[in-house]
Amino acid sequence: MEPMEILKQWVNGSDNIVFFGGAGVSTESHIPDFRSVDGLYNQEYDYPPETILSHSFYKHHTDEFYRFYKKKMIFKEAKPNKAHLALAKLEEQGKLKAVITQNIDGLHQMAGSREVLELHGSVHRNNCTRCGKFFDADYILTAKGVPLCSCGGVIKPDVVLYEEGLDYATMQKAVSYIAAAEVLIIGGTSLTVYPAAGLIDYYRGKKLVLINKSATPMDGRADLVITEPIGETLGMFL
């Protein structure tokens, strides 16, 4: 049987599916993976993205951090693609229990998904480091230079930076969903970024699906590997 047919059969026959996704889910919404360093990037910035998006860089070079962050991490025009929409529909049908994502763009919620665990936070949540006041992504984008609160405090995105730990409660919830899942679909991630990639170790079922254009270190553990675009693959459930 063809891989797409097997996936269709497994999804149609289950009401306990969990999806775990990475940057590849959003690239079809024209959000680039920031690790792909283009010529423009090389001309504009003196540091690699991993350095700029670190906690210490944010603390000591806040203006340069925000110059990169506003231009490379917030995509206000991005819209959910077929993958986001299909996952929301599967949840609505009672088949999908949760979406666990490494993305910070909020597109799963925009598509209608309700149970979304954001391992790396969201660009749509920002708080004053002094008084805790909330600000949306628009405020960050339109602020000149470093975004400041009316109290004078610097605003920090609710995004997990390098050198920062993942939220414990979110990780525990993700582990619970994965451990109890009948079908685990992993898509758009190379499964190389830890600790998120380690979540696969908690899956106990026998219907592990990997959807990724390129090979991953976990392909040998999967029960089904699909190398087609994720929007096209999940789009068959729309």
mmCIF file with all atom_site columns, N, CA and C in Angstrom, residues 30-79:
data_model
loop_
_atom_site.group_PDB
_atom_site.id
_atom_site.type_symbol
_atom_site.label_atom_id
_atom_site.label_alt_id
_atom_site.label_comp_id
_atom_site.label_asym_id
_atom_site.label_entity_id
_atom_site.label_seq_id
_atom_site.pdbx_PDB_ins_code
_atom_site.Cartn_x
_atom_site.Cartn_y
_atom_site.Cartn_z
_atom_site.occupancy
_atom_site.B_iso_or_equiv
_atom_site.pdbx_formal_charge
_atom_site.auth_seq_id
_atom_site.auth_comp_id
_atom_site.auth_asym_id
_atom_site.auth_atom_id
_atom_site.pdbx_PDB_model_num
ATOM 1   N N  . HIS A 1 30 ? 5.419  30.706 3.747  1.00 0.00 ? 30 HIS A N  1
ATOM 2   C CA . HIS A 1 30 ? 6.454  31.685 3.394  1.00 0.00 ? 30 HIS A CA 1
ATOM 3   C C  . HIS A 1 30 ? 7.144  32.289 4.613  1.00 0.00 ? 30 HIS A C  1
ATOM 4   N N  . ILE A 1 31 ? 7.262  31.483 5.667  1.00 0.00 ? 31 ILE A N  1
ATOM 5   C CA . ILE A 1 31 ? 8.077  31.880 6.813  1.00 0.00 ? 31 ILE A CA 1
ATOM 6   C C  . ILE A 1 31 ? 9.373  31.081 6.725  1.00 0.00 ? 31 ILE A C  1
ATOM 7   N N  . PRO A 1 32 ? 10.492 31.758 6.444  1.00 0.00 ? 32 PRO A N  1
ATOM 8   C CA . PRO A 1 32 ? 11.745 31.010 6.286  1.00 0.00 ? 32 PRO A CA 1
ATOM 9   C C  . PRO A 1 32 ? 12.265 30.486 7.618  1.00 0.00 ? 32 PRO A C  1
ATOM 10  N N  . ASP A 1 33 ? 12.983 29.389 7.555  1.00 0.00 ? 33 ASP A N  1
ATOM 11  C CA . ASP A 1 33 ? 13.701 28.891 8.717  1.00 0.00 ? 33 ASP A CA 1
ATOM 12  C C  . ASP A 1 33 ? 14.872 29.856 8.923  1.00 0.00 ? 33 ASP A C  1
ATOM 13  N N  . PHE A 1 34 ? 14.974 30.459 10.118 1.00 0.00 ? 34 PHE A N  1
ATOM 14  C CA . PHE A 1 34 ? 15.998 31.490 10.294 1.00 0.00 ? 34 PHE A CA 1
ATOM 15  C C  . PHE A 1 34 ? 17.411 30.930 10.173 1.00 0.00 ? 34 PHE A C  1
ATOM 16  N N  . ARG A 1 35 ? 17.545 29.612 10.247 1.00 0.00 ? 35 ARG A N  1
ATOM 17  C CA . ARG A 1 35 ? 18.888 29.028 10.112 1.00 0.00 ? 35 ARG A CA 1
ATOM 18  C C  . ARG A 1 35 ? 19.400 29.083 8.673  1.00 0.00 ? 35 ARG A C  1
ATOM 19  N N  . SER A 1 36 ? 18.476 29.273 7.722  1.00 0.00 ? 36 SER A N  1
ATOM 20  C CA . SER A 1 36 ? 18.934 29.353 6.331  1.00 0.00 ? 36 SER A CA 1
ATOM 21  C C  . SER A 1 36 ? 19.528 30.744 6.111  1.00 0.00 ? 36 SER A C  1
ATOM 22  N N  . VAL A 1 37 ? 20.813 30.821 6.090  1.00 0.00 ? 37 VAL A N  1
ATOM 23  C CA . VAL A 1 37 ? 21.505 32.110 6.020  1.00 0.00 ? 37 VAL A CA 1
ATOM 24  C C  . VAL A 1 37 ? 21.646 32.533 4.556  1.00 0.00 ? 37 VAL A C  1
ATOM 25  N N  . ASP A 1 38 ? 20.975 33.651 4.211  1.00 0.00 ? 38 ASP A N  1
ATOM 26  C CA . ASP A 1 38 ? 21.041 34.124 2.828  1.00 0.00 ? 38 ASP A CA 1
ATOM 27  C C  . ASP A 1 38 ? 22.053 35.270 2.695  1.00 0.00 ? 38 ASP A C  1
ATOM 28  N N  . GLY A 1 39 ? 22.260 35.696 1.474  1.00 0.00 ? 39 GLY A N  1
ATOM 29  C CA . GLY A 1 39 ? 23.221 36.758 1.223  1.00 0.00 ? 39 GLY A CA 1
ATOM 30  C C  . GLY A 1 39 ? 22.880 38.036 1.954  1.00 0.00 ? 39 GLY A C  1
ATOM 31  N N  . LEU A 1 40 ? 21.597 38.380 1.970  1.00 0.00 ? 40 LEU A N  1
ATOM 32  C CA . LEU A 1 40 ? 21.136 39.592 2.631  1.00 0.00 ? 40 LEU A CA 1
ATOM 33  C C  . LEU A 1 40 ? 21.503 39.546 4.112  1.00 0.00 ? 40 LEU A C  1
ATOM 34  N N  . TYR A 1 41 ? 21.297 38.373 4.710  1.00 0.00 ? 41 TYR A N  1
ATOM 35  C CA . TYR A 1 41 ? 21.635 38.201 6.118  1.00 0.00 ? 41 TYR A CA 1
ATOM 36  C C  . TYR A 1 41 ? 23.128 38.494 6.338  1.00 0.00 ? 41 TYR A C  1
ATOM 37  N N  . ASN A 1 42 ? 23.963 37.925 5.467  1.00 0.00 ? 42 ASN A N  1
ATOM 38  C CA . ASN A 1 42 ? 25.408 38.100 5.605  1.00 0.00 ? 42 ASN A CA 1
ATOM 39  C C  . ASN A 1 42 ? 25.815 39.570 5.526  1.00 0.00 ? 42 ASN A C  1
ATOM 40  N N  . GLN A 1 43 ? 25.109 40.321 4.701  1.00 0.00 ? 43 GLN A N  1
ATOM 41  C CA . GLN A 1 43 ? 25.439 41.738 4.549  1.00 0.00 ? 43 GLN A CA 1
ATOM 42  C C  . GLN A 1 43 ? 24.994 42.565 5.756  1.00 0.00 ? 43 GLN A C  1
ATOM 43  N N  . GLU A 1 44 ? 23.916 42.120 6.378  1.00 0.00 ? 44 GLU A N  1
ATOM 44  C CA . GLU A 1 44 ? 23.285 42.959 7.399  1.00 0.00 ? 44 GLU A CA 1
ATOM 45  C C  . GLU A 1 44 ? 23.739 42.742 8.830  1.00 0.00 ? 44 GLU A C  1
ATOM 46  N N  . TYR A 1 45 ? 24.134 41.526 9.175  1.00 0.00 ? 45 TYR A N  1
ATOM 47  C CA . TYR A 1 45 ? 24.384 41.214 10.578 1.00 0.00 ? 45 TYR A CA 1
ATOM 48  C C  . TYR A 1 45 ? 25.799 40.681 10.803 1.00 0.00 ? 45 TYR A C  1
ATOM 49  N N  . ASP A 1 46 ? 26.365 41.076 11.927 1.00 0.00 ? 46 ASP A N  1
ATOM 50  C CA . ASP A 1 46 ? 27.742 40.698 12.245 1.00 0.00 ? 46 ASP A CA 1
ATOM 51  C C  . ASP A 1 46 ? 27.834 39.391 13.018 1.00 0.00 ? 46 ASP A C  1
ATOM 52  N N  . TYR A 1 47 ? 26.689 38.840 13.391 1.00 0.00 ? 47 TYR A N  1
ATOM 53  C CA . TYR A 1 47 ? 26.676 37.623 14.212 1.00 0.00 ? 47 TYR A CA 1
ATOM 54  C C  . TYR A 1 47 ? 25.758 36.573 13.593 1.00 0.00 ? 47 TYR A C  1
ATOM 55  N N  . PRO A 1 48 ? 26.005 35.289 13.849 1.00 0.00 ? 48 PRO A N  1
ATOM 56  C CA . PRO A 1 48 ? 25.069 34.254 13.374 1.00 0.00 ? 48 PRO A CA 1
ATOM 57  C C  . PRO A 1 48 ? 23.764 34.332 14.159 1.00 0.00 ? 48 PRO A C  1
ATOM 58  N N  . PRO A 1 49 ? 22.651 33.831 13.562 1.00 0.00 ? 49 PRO A N  1
ATOM 59  C CA . PRO A 1 49 ? 21.350 33.946 14.234 1.00 0.00 ? 49 PRO A CA 1
ATOM 60  C C  . PRO A 1 49 ? 21.327 33.312 15.620 1.00 0.00 ? 49 PRO A C  1
ATOM 61  N N  . GLU A 1 50 ? 22.039 32.184 15.790 1.00 0.00 ? 50 GLU A N  1
ATOM 62  C CA . GLU A 1 50 ? 22.033 31.539 17.109 1.00 0.00 ? 50 GLU A CA 1
ATOM 63  C C  . GLU A 1 50 ? 22.621 32.439 18.195 1.00 0.00 ? 50 GLU A C  1
ATOM 64  N N  . THR A 1 51 ? 23.585 33.278 17.802 1.00 0.00 ? 51 THR A N  1
ATOM 65  C CA . THR A 1 51 ? 24.175 34.216 18.771 1.00 0.00 ? 51 THR A CA 1
ATOM 66  C C  . THR A 1 51 ? 23.198 35.344 19.084 1.00 0.00 ? 51 THR A C  1
ATOM 67  N N  . ILE A 1 52 ? 22.614 35.916 18.026 1.00 0.00 ? 52 ILE A N  1
ATOM 68  C CA . ILE A 1 52 ? 21.681 37.038 18.219 1.00 0.00 ? 52 ILE A CA 1
ATOM 69  C C  . ILE A 1 52 ? 20.480 36.608 19.052 1.00 0.00 ? 52 ILE A C  1
ATOM 70  N N  . LEU A 1 53 ? 20.008 35.374 18.813 1.00 0.00 ? 53 LEU A N  1
ATOM 71  C CA . LEU A 1 53 ? 18.814 34.907 19.526 1.00 0.00 ? 53 LEU A CA 1
ATOM 72  C C  . LEU A 1 53 ? 19.166 34.184 20.824 1.00 0.00 ? 53 LEU A C  1
ATOM 73  N N  . SER A 1 54 ? 20.185 34.666 21.504 1.00 0.00 ? 54 SER A N  1
ATOM 74  C CA . SER A 1 54 ? 20.563 34.100 22.800 1.00 0.00 ? 54 SER A CA 1
ATOM 75  C C  . SER A 1 54 ? 20.167 35.071 23.913 1.00 0.00 ? 54 SER A C  1
ATOM 76  N N  . HIS A 1 55 ? 19.999 34.540 25.100 1.00 0.00 ? 55 HIS A N  1
ATOM 77  C CA . HIS A 1 55 ? 19.594 35.374 26.232 1.00 0.00 ? 55 HIS A CA 1
ATOM 78  C C  . HIS A 1 55 ? 20.659 36.430 26.534 1.00 0.00 ? 55 HIS A C  1
ATOM 79  N N  . SER A 1 56 ? 21.923 36.042 26.482 1.00 0.00 ? 56 SER A N  1
ATOM 80  C CA . SER A 1 56 ? 22.986 36.994 26.832 1.00 0.00 ? 56 SER A CA 1
ATOM 81  C C  . SER A 1 56 ? 23.077 38.117 25.794 1.00 0.00 ? 56 SER A C  1
ATOM 82  N N  . PHE A 1 57 ? 22.866 37.772 24.502 1.00 0.00 ? 57 PHE A N  1
ATOM 83  C CA . PHE A 1 57 ? 22.892 38.812 23.463 1.00 0.00 ? 57 PHE A CA 1
ATOM 84  C C  . PHE A 1 57 ? 21.719 39.765 23.661 1.00 0.00 ? 57 PHE A C  1
ATOM 85  N N  . TYR A 1 58 ? 20.532 39.216 23.979 1.00 0.00 ? 58 TYR A N  1
ATOM 86  C CA . TYR A 1 58 ? 19.361 40.049 24.249 1.00 0.00 ? 58 TYR A CA 1
ATOM 87  C C  . TYR A 1 58 ? 19.654 41.024 25.401 1.00 0.00 ? 58 TYR A C  1
ATOM 88  N N  . LYS A 1 59 ? 20.336 40.548 26.425 1.00 0.00 ? 59 LYS A N  1
ATOM 89  C CA . LYS A 1 59 ? 20.616 41.382 27.596 1.00 0.00 ? 59 LYS A CA 1
ATOM 90  C C  . LYS A 1 59 ? 21.659 42.461 27.294 1.00 0.00 ? 59 LYS A C  1
ATOM 91  N N  . HIS A 1 60 ? 22.693 42.118 26.532 1.00 0.00 ? 60 HIS A N  1
ATOM 92  C CA . HIS A 1 60 ? 23.829 43.030 26.357 1.00 0.00 ? 60 HIS A CA 1
ATOM 93  C C  . HIS A 1 60 ? 23.817 43.819 25.050 1.00 0.00 ? 60 HIS A C  1
ATOM 94  N N  . HIS A 1 61 ? 23.038 43.340 24.072 1.00 0.00 ? 61 HIS A N  1
ATOM 95  C CA . HIS A 1 61 ? 22.948 44.039 22.773 1.00 0.00 ? 61 HIS A CA 1
ATOM 96  C C  . HIS A 1 61 ? 21.466 44.115 22.367 1.00 0.00 ? 61 HIS A C  1
ATOM 97  N N  . THR A 1 62 ? 20.650 44.674 23.243 1.00 0.00 ? 62 THR A N  1
ATOM 98  C CA . THR A 1 62 ? 19.195 44.644 23.056 1.00 0.00 ? 62 THR A CA 1
ATOM 99  C C  . THR A 1 62 ? 18.758 45.313 21.755 1.00 0.00 ? 62 THR A C  1
ATOM 100 N N  . ASP A 1 63 ? 19.404 46.404 21.397 1.00 0.00 ? 63 ASP A N  1
ATOM 101 C CA . ASP A 1 63 ? 19.008 47.100 20.164 1.00 0.00 ? 63 ASP A CA 1
ATOM 102 C C  . ASP A 1 63 ? 19.295 46.248 18.931 1.00 0.00 ? 63 ASP A C  1
ATOM 103 N N  . GLU A 1 64 ? 20.450 45.590 18.885 1.00 0.00 ? 64 GLU A N  1
ATOM 104 C CA . GLU A 1 64 ? 20.795 44.736 17.743 1.00 0.00 ? 64 GLU A CA 1
ATOM 105 C C  . GLU A 1 64 ? 19.908 43.485 17.722 1.00 0.00 ? 64 GLU A C  1
ATOM 106 N N  . PHE A 1 65 ? 19.604 42.969 18.909 1.00 0.00 ? 65 PHE A N  1
ATOM 107 C CA . PHE A 1 65 ? 18.688 41.825 19.020 1.00 0.00 ? 65 PHE A CA 1
ATOM 108 C C  . PHE A 1 65 ? 17.355 42.175 18.353 1.00 0.00 ? 65 PHE A C  1
ATOM 109 N N  . TYR A 1 66 ? 16.814 43.344 18.697 1.00 0.00 ? 66 TYR A N  1
ATOM 110 C CA . TYR A 1 66 ? 15.496 43.722 18.175 1.00 0.00 ? 66 TYR A CA 1
ATOM 111 C C  . TYR A 1 66 ? 15.540 44.067 16.690 1.00 0.00 ? 66 TYR A C  1
ATOM 112 N N  . ARG A 1 67 ? 16.656 44.557 16.216 1.00 0.00 ? 67 ARG A N  1
ATOM 113 C CA . ARG A 1 67 ? 16.779 44.832 14.776 1.00 0.00 ? 67 ARG A CA 1
ATOM 114 C C  . ARG A 1 67 ? 16.609 43.533 13.983 1.00 0.00 ? 67 ARG A C  1
ATOM 115 N N  . PHE A 1 68 ? 17.242 42.485 14.456 1.00 0.00 ? 68 PHE A N  1
ATOM 116 C CA . PHE A 1 68 ? 17.128 41.169 13.811 1.00 0.00 ? 68 PHE A CA 1
ATOM 117 C C  . PHE A 1 68 ? 15.734 40.575 14.043 1.00 0.00 ? 68 PHE A C  1
ATOM 118 N N  . TYR A 1 69 ? 15.285 40.627 15.289 1.00 0.00 ? 69 TYR A N  1
ATOM 119 C CA . TYR A 1 69 ? 14.024 39.991 15.682 1.00 0.00 ? 69 TYR A CA 1
ATOM 120 C C  . TYR A 1 69 ? 12.838 40.544 14.889 1.00 0.00 ? 69 TYR A C  1
ATOM 121 N N  . LYS A 1 70 ? 12.749 41.853 14.762 1.00 0.00 ? 70 LYS A N  1
ATOM 122 C CA . LYS A 1 70 ? 11.624 42.477 14.046 1.00 0.00 ? 70 LYS A CA 1
ATOM 123 C C  . LYS A 1 70 ? 11.618 42.096 12.565 1.00 0.00 ? 70 LYS A C  1
ATOM 124 N N  . LYS A 1 71 ? 12.817 41.970 11.989 1.00 0.00 ? 71 LYS A N  1
ATOM 125 C CA . LYS A 1 71 ? 12.913 41.734 10.550 1.00 0.00 ? 71 LYS A CA 1
ATOM 126 C C  . LYS A 1 71 ? 12.824 40.258 10.190 1.00 0.00 ? 71 LYS A C  1
ATOM 127 N N  . LYS A 1 72 ? 13.324 39.384 11.079 1.00 0.00 ? 72 LYS A N  1
ATOM 128 C CA . LYS A 1 72 ? 13.485 37.977 10.721 1.00 0.00 ? 72 LYS A CA 1
ATOM 129 C C  . LYS A 1 72 ? 12.592 37.008 11.476 1.00 0.00 ? 72 LYS A C  1
ATOM 130 N N  . MET A 1 73 ? 11.906 37.469 12.517 1.00 0.00 ? 73 MET A N  1
ATOM 131 C CA . MET A 1 73 ? 11.152 36.532 13.349 1.00 0.00 ? 73 MET A CA 1
ATOM 132 C C  . MET A 1 73 ? 9.643  36.793 13.382 1.00 0.00 ? 73 MET A C  1
ATOM 133 N N  . ILE A 1 74 ? 9.211  37.968 12.967 1.00 0.00 ? 74 ILE A N  1
ATOM 134 C CA . ILE A 1 74 ? 7.773  38.279 12.976 1.00 0.00 ? 74 ILE A CA 1
ATOM 135 C C  . ILE A 1 74 ? 7.295  38.439 11.529 1.00 0.00 ? 74 ILE A C  1
ATOM 136 N N  . PHE A 1 75 ? 6.288  37.645 11.167 1.00 0.00 ? 75 PHE A N  1
ATOM 137 C CA . PHE A 1 75 ? 5.760  37.681 9.794  1.00 0.00 ? 75 PHE A CA 1
ATOM 138 C C  . PHE A 1 75 ? 4.249  37.907 9.869  1.00 0.00 ? 75 PHE A C  1
ATOM 139 N N  . LYS A 1 76 ? 3.879  39.189 9.941  1.00 0.00 ? 76 LYS A N  1
ATOM 140 C CA . LYS A 1 76 ? 2.475  39.548 10.127 1.00 0.00 ? 76 LYS A CA 1
ATOM 141 C C  . LYS A 1 76 ? 1.589  39.146 8.952  1.00 0.00 ? 76 LYS A C  1
ATOM 142 N N  . GLU A 1 77 ? 2.164  39.054 7.757  1.00 0.00 ? 77 GLU A N  1
ATOM 143 C CA . GLU A 1 77 ? 1.368  38.750 6.570  1.00 0.00 ? 77 GLU A CA 1
ATOM 144 C C  . GLU A 1 77 ? 1.133  37.244 6.391  1.00 0.00 ? 77 GLU A C  1
ATOM 145 N N  . ALA A 1 78 ? 1.825  36.415 7.153  1.00 0.00 ? 78 ALA A N  1
ATOM 146 C CA . ALA A 1 78 ? 1.734  34.956 6.973  1.00 0.00 ? 78 ALA A CA 1
ATOM 147 C C  . ALA A 1 78 ? 0.341  34.444 7.307  1.00 0.00 ? 78 ALA A C  1
ATOM 148 N N  . LYS A 1 79 ? -0.126 33.507 6.492  1.00 0.00 ? 79 LYS A N  1
ATOM 149 C CA . LYS A 1 79 ? -1.442 32.893 6.686  1.00 0.00 ? 79 LYS A CA 1
ATOM 150 C C  . LYS A 1 79 ? -1.265 31.380 6.830  1.00 0.00 ? 79 LYS A C  1
#
